[in-house]
Coordinates of N, CA, C and O in Angstrom, one line a residue:
X555 N 0.8 -1.2 0.0 CA 0.0 0.0 0.0 C 0.9 1.2 0.0 O 2.0 1.2 0.2
X556 N 0.2 2.4 -0.2 CA 1.0 3.6 -0.2 C 0.8 4.3 1.1 O -0.3 4.4 1.7
X557 N 1.9 4.9 1.6 CA 1.8 5.6 2.9 C 1.2 7.0 2.6 O 1.4 7.6 1.6
X558 N 0.5 7.5 3.6 CA -0.1 8.8 3.4 C 0.5 9.7 4.5 O 0.8 9.3 5.6
X559 N 0.5 11.0 4.3 CA 1.1 12.0 5.2 C 0.0 12.2 6.3 O -1.2 12.2 6.0
X560 N 0.4 12.3 7.6 CA -0.5 12.7 8.7 C -1.1 14.0 8.4 O -0.6 14.9 7.7
X561 N -2.4 14.3 8.8 CA -3.1 15.5 8.6 C -2.3 16.7 8.9 O -2.3 17.7 8.2
X562 N -1.6 16.7 10.1 CA -0.9 17.9 10.5 C 0.5 18.1 9.9 O 1.2 19.0 10.2
X563 N 0.8 17.2 9.0 CA 2.2 17.3 8.4 C 2.1 17.4 6.8 O 2.9 16.8 6.1
X564 N 1.1 18.2 6.3 CA 0.8 18.3 4.9 C 2.0 18.7 4.0 O 2.1 18.3 2.9
X565 N 2.8 19.6 4.6 CA 3.9 20.2 3.7 C 5.1 19.3 3.6 O 6.0 19.6 2.8
X566 N 5.2 18.2 4.3 CA 6.4 17.3 4.2 C 6.0 16.1 3.4 O 5.1 15.4 3.7
X567 N 6.7 15.9 2.2 CA 6.3 14.7 1.4 C 6.7 13.4 2.1 O 7.7 13.3 2.8
X568 N 5.8 12.4 1.9 CA 6.1 11.1 2.5 C 6.2 10.1 1.3 O 5.3 10.1 0.5
X569 N 7.3 9.4 1.2 CA 7.5 8.5 0.2 C 6.7 7.2 0.4 O 6.8 6.7 1.6
X570 N 6.1 6.6 -0.6 CA 5.4 5.3 -0.4 C 6.5 4.3 -0.1 O 7.6 4.3 -0.7
X571 N 6.2 3.3 0.8 CA 7.2 2.3 1.1 C 6.9 1.1 0.2 O 5.8 0.6 0.2
X572 N 7.9 0.6 -0.6 CA 7.6 -0.5 -1.5 C 7.2 -1.8 -0.7 O 7.6 -1.9 0.5
X573 N 6.4 -2.6 -1.3 CA 5.9 -3.8 -0.6 C 7.1 -4.7 -0.1 O 7.0 -5.4 0.9
X574 N 8.2 -4.7 -0.8 CA 9.3 -5.6 -0.4 C 10.2 -5.1 0.6 O 11.1 -5.7 1.1
X575 N 10.0 -3.8 1.1 CA 10.8 -3.3 2.1 C 10.5 -3.9 3.4 O 9.4 -4.1 3.8
X576 N 11.6 -4.3 4.2 CA 11.4 -4.9 5.5 C 10.7 -4.0 6.5 O 11.1 -2.8 6.5
X577 N 9.8 -4.5 7.3 CA 9.2 -3.7 8.3 C 10.3 -3.4 9.4 O 11.3 -4.1 9.5
X578 N 10.1 -2.3 10.2 CA 11.2 -1.9 11.1 C 11.6 -3.0 12.1 O 12.8 -3.1 12.4
X579 N 10.7 -3.9 12.4 CA 11.1 -5.0 13.3 C 11.7 -6.2 12.6 O 12.0 -7.2 13.3
X580 N 11.8 -6.2 11.3 CA 12.4 -7.3 10.6 C 13.8 -7.0 10.1 O 14.1 -5.8 9.9
X581 N 14.6 -8.0 10.1 CA 16.0 -7.8 9.6 C 16.0 -7.5 8.1 O 15.3 -8.2 7.4
X582 N 16.8 -6.6 7.7 CA 17.0 -6.4 6.3 C 18.1 -7.3 5.8 O 19.2 -7.4 6.4
X583 N 17.9 -8.1 4.7 CA 18.9 -9.0 4.2 C 20.2 -8.3 3.9 O 20.1 -7.2 3.3
X584 N 21.3 -8.9 4.1 CA 22.6 -8.3 3.7 C 22.7 -8.3 2.2 O 22.0 -9.0 1.5
X585 N 23.5 -7.4 1.7 CA 23.6 -7.2 0.2 C 23.9 -8.5 -0.5 O 23.5 -8.7 -1.6
X586 N 24.7 -9.4 0.1 CA 25.0 -10.7 -0.6 C 23.8 -11.5 -0.9 O 23.9 -12.4 -1.8
X587 N 22.7 -11.3 -0.3 CA 21.5 -12.1 -0.6 C 20.8 -11.6 -1.8 O 19.8 -12.2 -2.3
X588 N 21.2 -10.5 -2.4 CA 20.5 -10.0 -3.6 C 21.0 -10.9 -4.7 O 22.0 -11.5 -4.7
X589 N 20.1 -10.9 -5.8 CA 20.4 -11.8 -6.9 C 21.7 -11.6 -7.6 O 22.5 -12.5 -7.8
X590 N 22.0 -10.3 -7.9 CA 23.3 -10.0 -8.4 C 23.7 -8.6 -7.9 O 22.9 -7.8 -7.7
X591 N 25.0 -8.5 -7.6 CA 25.4 -7.2 -7.2 C 25.5 -6.2 -8.4 O 25.9 -6.6 -9.5
X592 N 25.1 -5.0 -8.2 CA 25.1 -4.0 -9.3 C 26.5 -3.9 -9.9 O 27.5 -3.9 -9.1
X593 N 26.6 -3.9 -11.2 CA 27.9 -3.7 -11.9 C 28.7 -5.0 -12.0 O 29.8 -5.0 -12.4
X594 N 28.1 -6.2 -11.6 CA 28.9 -7.4 -11.7 C 28.1 -8.4 -12.6 O 26.9 -8.3 -12.7
X595 N 28.8 -9.3 -13.2 CA 28.2 -10.4 -14.0 C 28.2 -11.7 -13.2 O 27.7 -12.6 -13.6
X596 N 28.7 -11.7 -12.0 CA 28.8 -12.9 -11.2 C 27.5 -13.2 -10.6 O 26.9 -12.5 -9.8
X597 N 26.9 -14.4 -10.9 CA 25.6 -14.7 -10.3 C 25.8 -15.1 -8.8 O 26.7 -15.8 -8.5
X598 N 24.9 -14.6 -8.0 CA 25.0 -14.9 -6.6 C 23.7 -15.4 -6.0 O 23.7 -16.0 -4.9
X599 N 22.6 -15.3 -6.8 CA 21.3 -15.9 -6.3 C 21.0 -17.2 -6.9 O 21.5 -17.6 -7.9
X600 N 20.1 -17.9 -6.2 CA 19.7 -19.3 -6.7 C 19.2 -19.3 -8.1 O 19.6 -20.1 -8.9
X601 N 18.3 -18.3 -8.5 CA 17.7 -18.3 -9.8 C 18.8 -18.0 -10.8 O 18.8 -18.5 -11.9
X602 N 19.8 -17.2 -10.5 CA 20.9 -16.9 -11.4 C 21.8 -18.2 -11.6 O 22.1 -18.5 -12.7
X603 N 22.1 -18.9 -10.5 CA 22.9 -20.1 -10.6 C 22.2 -21.2 -11.4 O 22.8 -21.9 -12.1
X604 N 20.9 -21.2 -11.2 CA 20.1 -22.2 -12.0 C 19.9 -21.8 -13.4 O 19.5 -22.7 -14.2
X605 N 20.1 -20.6 -13.7 CA 19.8 -20.1 -15.1 C 18.3 -20.2 -15.4 O 18.0 -20.7 -16.5
X606 N 17.4 -19.9 -14.5 CA 16.0 -20.1 -14.7 C 15.5 -19.2 -15.9 O 15.6 -18.0 -15.8
X607 N 15.0 -19.9 -16.9 CA 14.4 -19.2 -18.1 C 12.9 -19.1 -17.8 O 12.2 -19.9 -17.2
X608 N 12.3 -17.9 -18.3 CA 10.9 -17.7 -18.2 C 10.3 -17.5 -19.6 O 10.9 -16.7 -20.4
X609 N 9.2 -18.2 -19.9 CA 8.6 -18.1 -21.2 C 7.1 -18.0 -20.9 O 6.5 -18.7 -20.1
X610 N 6.5 -16.9 -21.5 CA 5.0 -16.7 -21.3 C 4.3 -17.2 -22.6 O 4.7 -16.7 -23.7
X611 N 3.4 -18.1 -22.5 CA 2.6 -18.6 -23.6 C 1.2 -18.0 -23.6 O 0.6 -18.0 -22.5
X612 N 0.7 -17.6 -24.7 CA -0.7 -17.3 -24.9 C -1.5 -18.5 -24.8 O -1.0 -19.6 -24.9
X613 N -2.8 -18.4 -24.6 CA -3.7 -19.5 -24.5 C -3.7 -20.5 -25.7 O -3.9 -21.7 -25.5
X614 N -3.3 -20.0 -26.9 CA -3.2 -20.8 -28.1 C -1.8 -21.5 -28.2 O -1.6 -22.2 -29.2
X615 N -0.9 -21.3 -27.2 CA 0.4 -22.0 -27.3 C 1.5 -21.2 -27.9 O 2.6 -21.6 -28.0
X616 N 1.2 -19.9 -28.4 CA 2.2 -19.1 -29.0 C 3.0 -18.4 -27.9 O 2.5 -18.0 -26.9
X617 N 4.3 -18.2 -28.2 CA 5.2 -17.6 -27.2 C 5.0 -16.1 -27.3 O 5.0 -15.5 -28.3
X618 N 4.7 -15.5 -26.1 CA 4.4 -14.1 -26.0 C 5.6 -13.3 -25.4 O 5.8 -12.2 -25.8
X619 N 6.3 -13.9 -24.4 CA 7.4 -13.3 -23.8 C 8.5 -14.3 -23.7 O 8.2 -15.5 -23.4
X620 N 9.8 -13.9 -23.7 CA 10.9 -14.8 -23.8 C 12.1 -14.1 -23.1 O 12.6 -13.1 -23.5
X621 N 12.5 -14.7 -22.0 CA 13.6 -14.1 -21.2 C 15.0 -14.3 -21.8 O 15.2 -15.2 -22.6
X622 N 15.9 -13.4 -21.4 CA 17.3 -13.7 -21.8 C 17.8 -15.1 -21.4 O 18.6 -15.7 -22.1
X623 N 17.4 -15.6 -20.3 CA 17.8 -16.9 -19.8 C 17.2 -18.0 -20.8 O 17.8 -19.0 -21.0
X624 N 16.0 -17.7 -21.3 CA 15.5 -18.7 -22.3 C 16.3 -18.7 -23.6 O 16.5 -19.7 -24.2
X625 N 16.9 -17.5 -24.0 CA 17.8 -17.5 -25.1 C 19.0 -18.4 -24.8 O 19.4 -19.1 -25.6
X626 N 19.5 -18.3 -23.6 CA 20.7 -19.1 -23.2 C 20.4 -20.6 -23.2 O 21.1 -21.4 -23.6
X627 N 19.2 -20.9 -22.6 CA 18.8 -22.3 -22.5 C 18.5 -23.0 -23.8 O 18.9 -24.1 -24.0
X628 N 17.7 -22.3 -24.7 CA 17.2 -22.9 -25.9 C 18.0 -22.5 -27.2 O 17.9 -23.1 -28.2
X629 N 18.7 -21.4 -27.1 CA 19.5 -20.9 -28.2 C 18.8 -19.9 -29.2 O 19.4 -19.3 -30.0
X630 N 17.5 -19.8 -29.0 CA 16.8 -18.8 -29.9 C 16.7 -17.5 -29.2 O 16.5 -17.4 -28.0
X631 N 16.9 -16.4 -30.0 CA 16.8 -15.1 -29.4 C 15.3 -14.7 -29.4 O 14.5 -15.4 -30.0
X632 N 15.0 -13.6 -28.7 CA 13.6 -13.2 -28.6 C 12.9 -13.1 -29.9 O 11.8 -13.6 -30.1
X633 N 13.5 -12.4 -30.9 CA 12.9 -12.2 -32.2 C 12.5 -13.5 -32.9 O 11.5 -13.6 -33.6
X634 N 13.3 -14.5 -32.7 CA 13.1 -15.8 -33.3 C 12.0 -16.6 -32.6 O 11.3 -17.5 -33.2
X635 N 11.8 -16.4 -31.3 CA 10.9 -17.2 -30.5 C 9.5 -16.6 -30.4 O 8.5 -17.3 -30.5
X636 N 9.4 -15.3 -30.1 CA 8.1 -14.6 -29.8 C 7.2 -14.7 -31.1 O 7.7 -14.5 -32.2
X637 N 6.0 -15.2 -30.9 CA 5.0 -15.3 -32.0 C 5.0 -16.7 -32.5 O 4.0 -17.1 -33.2
X638 N 6.0 -17.6 -32.2 CA 6.0 -19.0 -32.6 C 5.2 -19.8 -31.7 O 5.1 -19.5 -30.5
X639 N 4.7 -21.0 -32.2 CA 4.1 -21.9 -31.3 C 5.2 -22.7 -30.5 O 6.2 -23.1 -31.2
X640 N 5.1 -22.8 -29.2 CA 6.2 -23.3 -28.4 C 6.5 -24.8 -28.7 O 7.6 -25.2 -28.8
X641 N 5.4 -25.6 -28.9 CA 5.6 -27.1 -29.1 C 6.5 -27.4 -30.3 O 7.5 -28.1 -30.2
X642 N 6.1 -26.9 -31.5 CA 7.0 -27.3 -32.6 C 8.4 -26.6 -32.6 O 9.3 -27.2 -33.1
X643 N 8.5 -25.5 -31.9 CA 9.8 -24.8 -31.8 C 10.7 -25.6 -30.9 O 11.9 -25.8 -31.2
X644 N 10.2 -26.1 -29.8 CA 11.0 -26.6 -28.7 C 11.0 -28.1 -28.5 O 11.8 -28.6 -27.7
X645 N 10.0 -28.8 -29.1 CA 9.8 -30.2 -28.8 C 10.0 -31.1 -30.0 O 9.4 -30.7 -31.1
X646 N 10.6 -32.2 -29.9 CA 10.7 -33.1 -31.0 C 9.4 -33.8 -31.2 O 8.5 -33.8 -30.2
X647 N 9.1 -34.3 -32.4 CA 7.8 -34.8 -32.7 C 7.3 -35.9 -31.6 O 6.2 -35.9 -31.3
X648 N 8.3 -36.7 -31.2 CA 7.9 -37.8 -30.2 C 7.5 -37.2 -28.8 O 6.8 -37.9 -28.1
X649 N 7.9 -36.0 -28.5 CA 7.5 -35.4 -27.2 C 6.4 -34.4 -27.3 O 5.8 -34.0 -26.3
X650 N 6.1 -34.0 -28.5 CA 5.1 -33.0 -28.8 C 3.7 -33.3 -28.3 O 3.0 -32.5 -27.7
X651 N 3.3 -34.6 -28.6 CA 1.9 -34.9 -28.2 C 1.6 -34.9 -26.8 O 0.6 -34.4 -26.3
X652 N 2.6 -35.3 -25.9 CA 2.4 -35.3 -24.5 C 2.2 -33.8 -24.0 O 1.4 -33.5 -23.2
X653 N 3.1 -33.0 -24.5 CA 3.0 -31.6 -24.1 C 1.7 -30.9 -24.6 O 1.1 -30.1 -23.8
X654 N 1.3 -31.2 -25.8 CA 0.1 -30.7 -26.3 C -1.1 -31.2 -25.5 O -2.1 -30.4 -25.4
X655 N -1.1 -32.3 -24.9 CA -2.1 -32.8 -24.1 C -2.1 -32.1 -22.7 O -3.1 -31.9 -22.1
X656 N -0.9 -31.9 -22.2 CA -0.8 -31.3 -20.8 C -1.2 -29.8 -20.8 O -1.8 -29.3 -19.9
X657 N -0.9 -29.1 -21.9 CA -1.1 -27.7 -22.0 C -2.5 -27.3 -21.7 O -2.8 -26.4 -20.8
X658 N -3.5 -27.9 -22.4 CA -4.9 -27.5 -22.1 C -5.4 -27.8 -20.7 O -6.2 -27.1 -20.1
X659 N -4.8 -28.9 -20.1 CA -5.1 -29.3 -18.8 C -4.7 -28.2 -17.8 O -5.5 -27.8 -16.9
X660 N -3.5 -27.7 -18.0 CA -3.0 -26.6 -17.1 C -3.8 -25.3 -17.3 O -4.3 -24.7 -16.4
X661 N -4.2 -25.0 -18.6 CA -4.9 -23.8 -18.9 C -6.4 -23.9 -18.4 O -6.9 -23.0 -17.9
X662 N -7.0 -25.1 -18.4 CA -8.4 -25.3 -18.0 C -8.5 -25.4 -16.5 O -9.4 -24.8 -15.9
X663 N -7.7 -26.2 -15.9 CA -7.8 -26.4 -14.5 C -7.1 -25.5 -13.6 O -7.4 -25.3 -12.4
X664 N -6.0 -24.8 -14.1 CA -5.2 -24.0 -13.2 C -4.2 -24.7 -12.4 O -3.4 -24.1 -11.7
X665 N -4.2 -26.1 -12.5 CA -3.2 -26.9 -11.8 C -1.9 -26.8 -12.5 O -1.9 -27.1 -13.7
X666 N -0.8 -26.5 -11.8 CA 0.5 -26.4 -12.5 C 1.0 -27.8 -12.8 O 0.4 -28.8 -12.3
X667 N 2.1 -27.9 -13.5 CA 2.8 -29.1 -13.8 C 4.3 -28.9 -13.7 O 4.8 -27.9 -14.0
X668 N 4.9 -29.9 -13.2 CA 6.4 -29.9 -13.1 C 6.9 -31.2 -13.5 O 6.3 -32.3 -13.3
X669 N 8.1 -31.2 -14.2 CA 8.7 -32.4 -14.7 C 9.8 -32.1 -15.6 O 10.2 -30.9 -15.8
X670 N 10.4 -33.1 -16.3 CA 11.5 -32.9 -17.2 C 11.2 -33.6 -18.5 O 10.6 -34.7 -18.5
X671 N 11.7 -33.0 -19.6 CA 11.6 -33.7 -20.9 C 12.6 -33.0 -21.8 O 13.1 -31.9 -21.6
X672 N 13.0 -33.8 -22.8 CA 14.0 -33.3 -23.8 C 13.4 -32.1 -24.6 O 12.3 -32.1 -25.0
X673 N 14.2 -31.1 -24.9 CA 13.9 -30.0 -25.7 C 14.8 -29.9 -26.9 O 16.0 -30.3 -26.8
X674 N 14.3 -29.3 -27.9 CA 15.2 -29.1 -29.1 C 15.9 -27.7 -28.9 O 15.3 -26.7 -28.5
X675 N 17.1 -27.7 -29.3 CA 17.9 -26.4 -29.3 C 18.0 -25.9 -30.7 O 17.9 -26.6 -31.7
X676 N 18.3 -24.6 -30.8 CA 18.4 -24.0 -32.1 C 19.5 -24.6 -32.9 O 19.3 -24.8 -34.1
X677 N 20.6 -25.0 -32.3 CA 21.7 -25.6 -33.0 C 21.4 -27.1 -33.5 O 22.3 -27.7 -34.0
X678 N 20.2 -27.6 -33.2 CA 19.9 -28.9 -33.7 C 20.0 -30.0 -32.6 O 19.6 -31.1 -32.7
X679 N 20.7 -29.6 -31.5 CA 20.9 -30.6 -30.4 C 19.7 -30.7 -29.5 O 18.7 -30.0 -29.8
X680 N 19.8 -31.5 -28.5 CA 18.7 -31.6 -27.5 C 19.3 -31.5 -26.1 O 20.6 -31.7 -26.0
X681 N 18.5 -31.2 -25.2 CA 18.9 -31.1 -23.8 C 17.7 -31.4 -23.0 O 16.6 -31.1 -23.4
X682 N 17.9 -32.0 -21.8 CA 16.7 -32.3 -20.9 C 16.6 -31.1 -20.0 O 17.5 -30.6 -19.4
X683 N 15.4 -30.5 -20.1 CA 15.1 -29.3 -19.2 C 14.0 -29.7 -18.2 O 13.1 -30.5 -18.4
X684 N 14.2 -29.1 -17.0 CA 13.3 -29.3 -15.9 C 12.3 -28.1 -16.0 O 12.8 -26.9 -16.1
X685 N 11.0 -28.4 -16.0 CA 10.0 -27.3 -16.1 C 9.1 -27.2 -14.9 O 8.8 -28.2 -14.2
X686 N 8.6 -26.0 -14.7 CA 7.5 -25.8 -13.8 C 6.5 -24.9 -14.6 O 6.9 -23.8 -15.1
X687 N 5.3 -25.3 -14.9 CA 4.4 -24.6 -15.7 C 3.1 -24.2 -14.8 O 2.7 -25.1 -14.1
X688 N 2.7 -23.0 -14.9 CA 1.5 -22.6 -14.2 C 0.7 -21.6 -15.0 O 1.2 -20.9 -15.9
X689 N -0.6 -21.5 -14.6 CA -1.5 -20.6 -15.3 C -1.5 -19.3 -14.6 O -1.6 -19.2 -13.4
X690 N -1.5 -18.3 -15.4 CA -1.7 -16.9 -14.9 C -3.0 -16.4 -15.5 O -3.3 -16.7 -16.7
X691 N -3.7 -15.5 -14.8 CA -4.9 -14.9 -15.2 C -4.9 -13.4 -15.1 O -4.5 -12.9 -14.0
X692 N -5.2 -12.7 -16.2 CA -5.2 -11.3 -16.1 C -6.5 -10.7 -15.5 O -7.5 -11.5 -15.3
X693 N -6.7 -9.4 -15.3 CA -7.9 -8.9 -14.7 C -9.2 -9.2 -15.5 O -10.3 -9.1 -15.0
X694 N -9.1 -9.4 -16.8 CA -10.2 -9.7 -17.6 C -10.6 -11.2 -17.7 O -11.5 -11.6 -18.4
X695 N -9.8 -12.0 -17.0 CA -10.0 -13.4 -17.0 C -9.4 -14.2 -18.1 O -9.6 -15.4 -18.2
X696 N -8.5 -13.6 -18.9 CA -7.8 -14.3 -19.9 C -6.6 -15.0 -19.3 O -5.9 -14.5 -18.5
X697 N -6.3 -16.2 -19.8 CA -5.3 -17.1 -19.2 C -4.0 -17.1 -20.1 O -4.1 -17.0 -21.3
X698 N -2.9 -17.1 -19.5 CA -1.6 -17.3 -20.1 C -0.9 -18.4 -19.3 O -1.3 -18.7 -18.2
X699 N 0.1 -19.0 -19.9 CA 0.9 -20.0 -19.2 C 2.3 -19.5 -19.0 O 2.9 -19.0 -19.9
X700 N 2.8 -19.6 -17.7 CA 4.2 -19.2 -17.4 C 5.0 -20.5 -17.3 O 4.6 -21.4 -16.5
X701 N 6.0 -20.6 -18.1 CA 6.9 -21.8 -18.1 C 8.2 -21.3 -17.5 O 8.8 -20.4 -18.0
X702 N 8.6 -21.9 -16.4 CA 10.0 -21.7 -15.8 C 10.8 -23.0 -16.1 O 10.3 -24.1 -15.9
X703 N 12.0 -22.8 -16.6 CA 12.8 -24.0 -17.0 C 14.3 -23.7 -16.7 O 14.7 -22.6 -16.7
X704 N 14.9 -24.8 -16.5 CA 16.4 -24.8 -16.3 C 16.9 -26.1 -16.9 O 16.2 -27.1 -17.0
X705 N 18.2 -26.2 -17.2 CA 18.8 -27.4 -17.7 C 18.8 -28.4 -16.5 O 19.2 -28.1 -15.4
X706 N 18.3 -29.6 -16.8 CA 18.2 -30.6 -15.7 C 19.6 -30.9 -15.1 O 19.8 -31.1 -13.9
X707 N 20.6 -30.9 -16.0 CA 22.0 -31.1 -15.5 C 22.4 -30.1 -14.5 O 23.1 -30.4 -13.5
X708 N 22.0 -28.8 -14.7 CA 22.4 -27.8 -13.7 C 21.6 -28.0 -12.4 O 22.2 -27.9 -11.3
X709 N 20.3 -28.3 -12.5 CA 19.5 -28.6 -11.3 C 20.1 -29.8 -10.5 O 20.3 -29.7 -9.3
X710 N 20.5 -30.8 -11.2 CA 21.0 -32.0 -10.5 C 22.4 -31.7 -9.9 O 22.7 -32.2 -8.8
X711 N 23.2 -30.8 -10.5 CA 24.5 -30.5 -10.0 C 24.3 -29.6 -8.7 O 25.0 -29.8 -7.7
X712 N 23.4 -28.7 -8.7 CA 23.2 -27.7 -7.6 C 22.3 -28.2 -6.5 O 22.5 -27.8 -5.4
X713 N 21.4 -29.1 -6.9 CA 20.4 -29.6 -5.9 C 20.1 -31.0 -6.2 O 19.0 -31.4 -6.7
X714 N 21.1 -31.9 -6.0 CA 21.0 -33.3 -6.4 C 19.8 -34.1 -5.8 O 19.3 -35.0 -6.4
X715 N 19.3 -33.7 -4.6 CA 18.2 -34.4 -4.0 C 16.9 -33.7 -4.1 O 15.9 -34.2 -3.6
X716 N 16.8 -32.6 -4.9 CA 15.6 -31.9 -5.0 C 14.7 -32.6 -6.0 O 15.1 -33.0 -7.1
X717 N 13.4 -32.9 -5.6 CA 12.5 -33.5 -6.5 C 12.1 -32.5 -7.6 O 12.0 -31.3 -7.3
X718 N 11.8 -32.9 -8.8 CA 11.3 -32.0 -9.8 C 9.8 -31.6 -9.6 O 9.4 -30.6 -10.0
X719 N 9.1 -32.5 -8.9 CA 7.7 -32.2 -8.6 C 7.3 -32.7 -7.2 O 7.8 -33.7 -6.8
X720 N 6.4 -31.9 -6.6 CA 6.0 -32.3 -5.2 C 5.1 -33.6 -5.3 O 4.8 -34.2 -4.3
X721 N 4.6 -33.9 -6.5 CA 3.6 -35.1 -6.6 C 4.4 -36.4 -6.8 O 5.4 -36.5 -7.4

């Protein structure tokens, strides 16, 4: 929420406090806990170390948003990926059908999905990616799907005992 000035203090501006600012009785995390230090390329946060890619899909399966980490993971730059159908771009024919069956289920029910499967890379190679997919809904009730992904090899190296899915 936004802070408001007390009635008797009208001439002194009061800055709104961002939601993520720690309350006075809470400890403020040390700078090392931030994802990356300003001016450095060295990853320091878990999402940076995992190289978590974010891809936003429209309800019809077309890619709407593509993160820089998605470029690194899959090899396609934003201009090559946005507007394309995700399944034919990223999945081999033998894995496409399963994904095409899962997608409407996530979109209709709102239940997320987590797991790993092979993806096609721009260079023609393949890599197994660990995914977490969930439905997002805008204020008008339109659904999109957010896919978060990382290379399974990276996940196994950094968190060898972590399950890919809680189910």
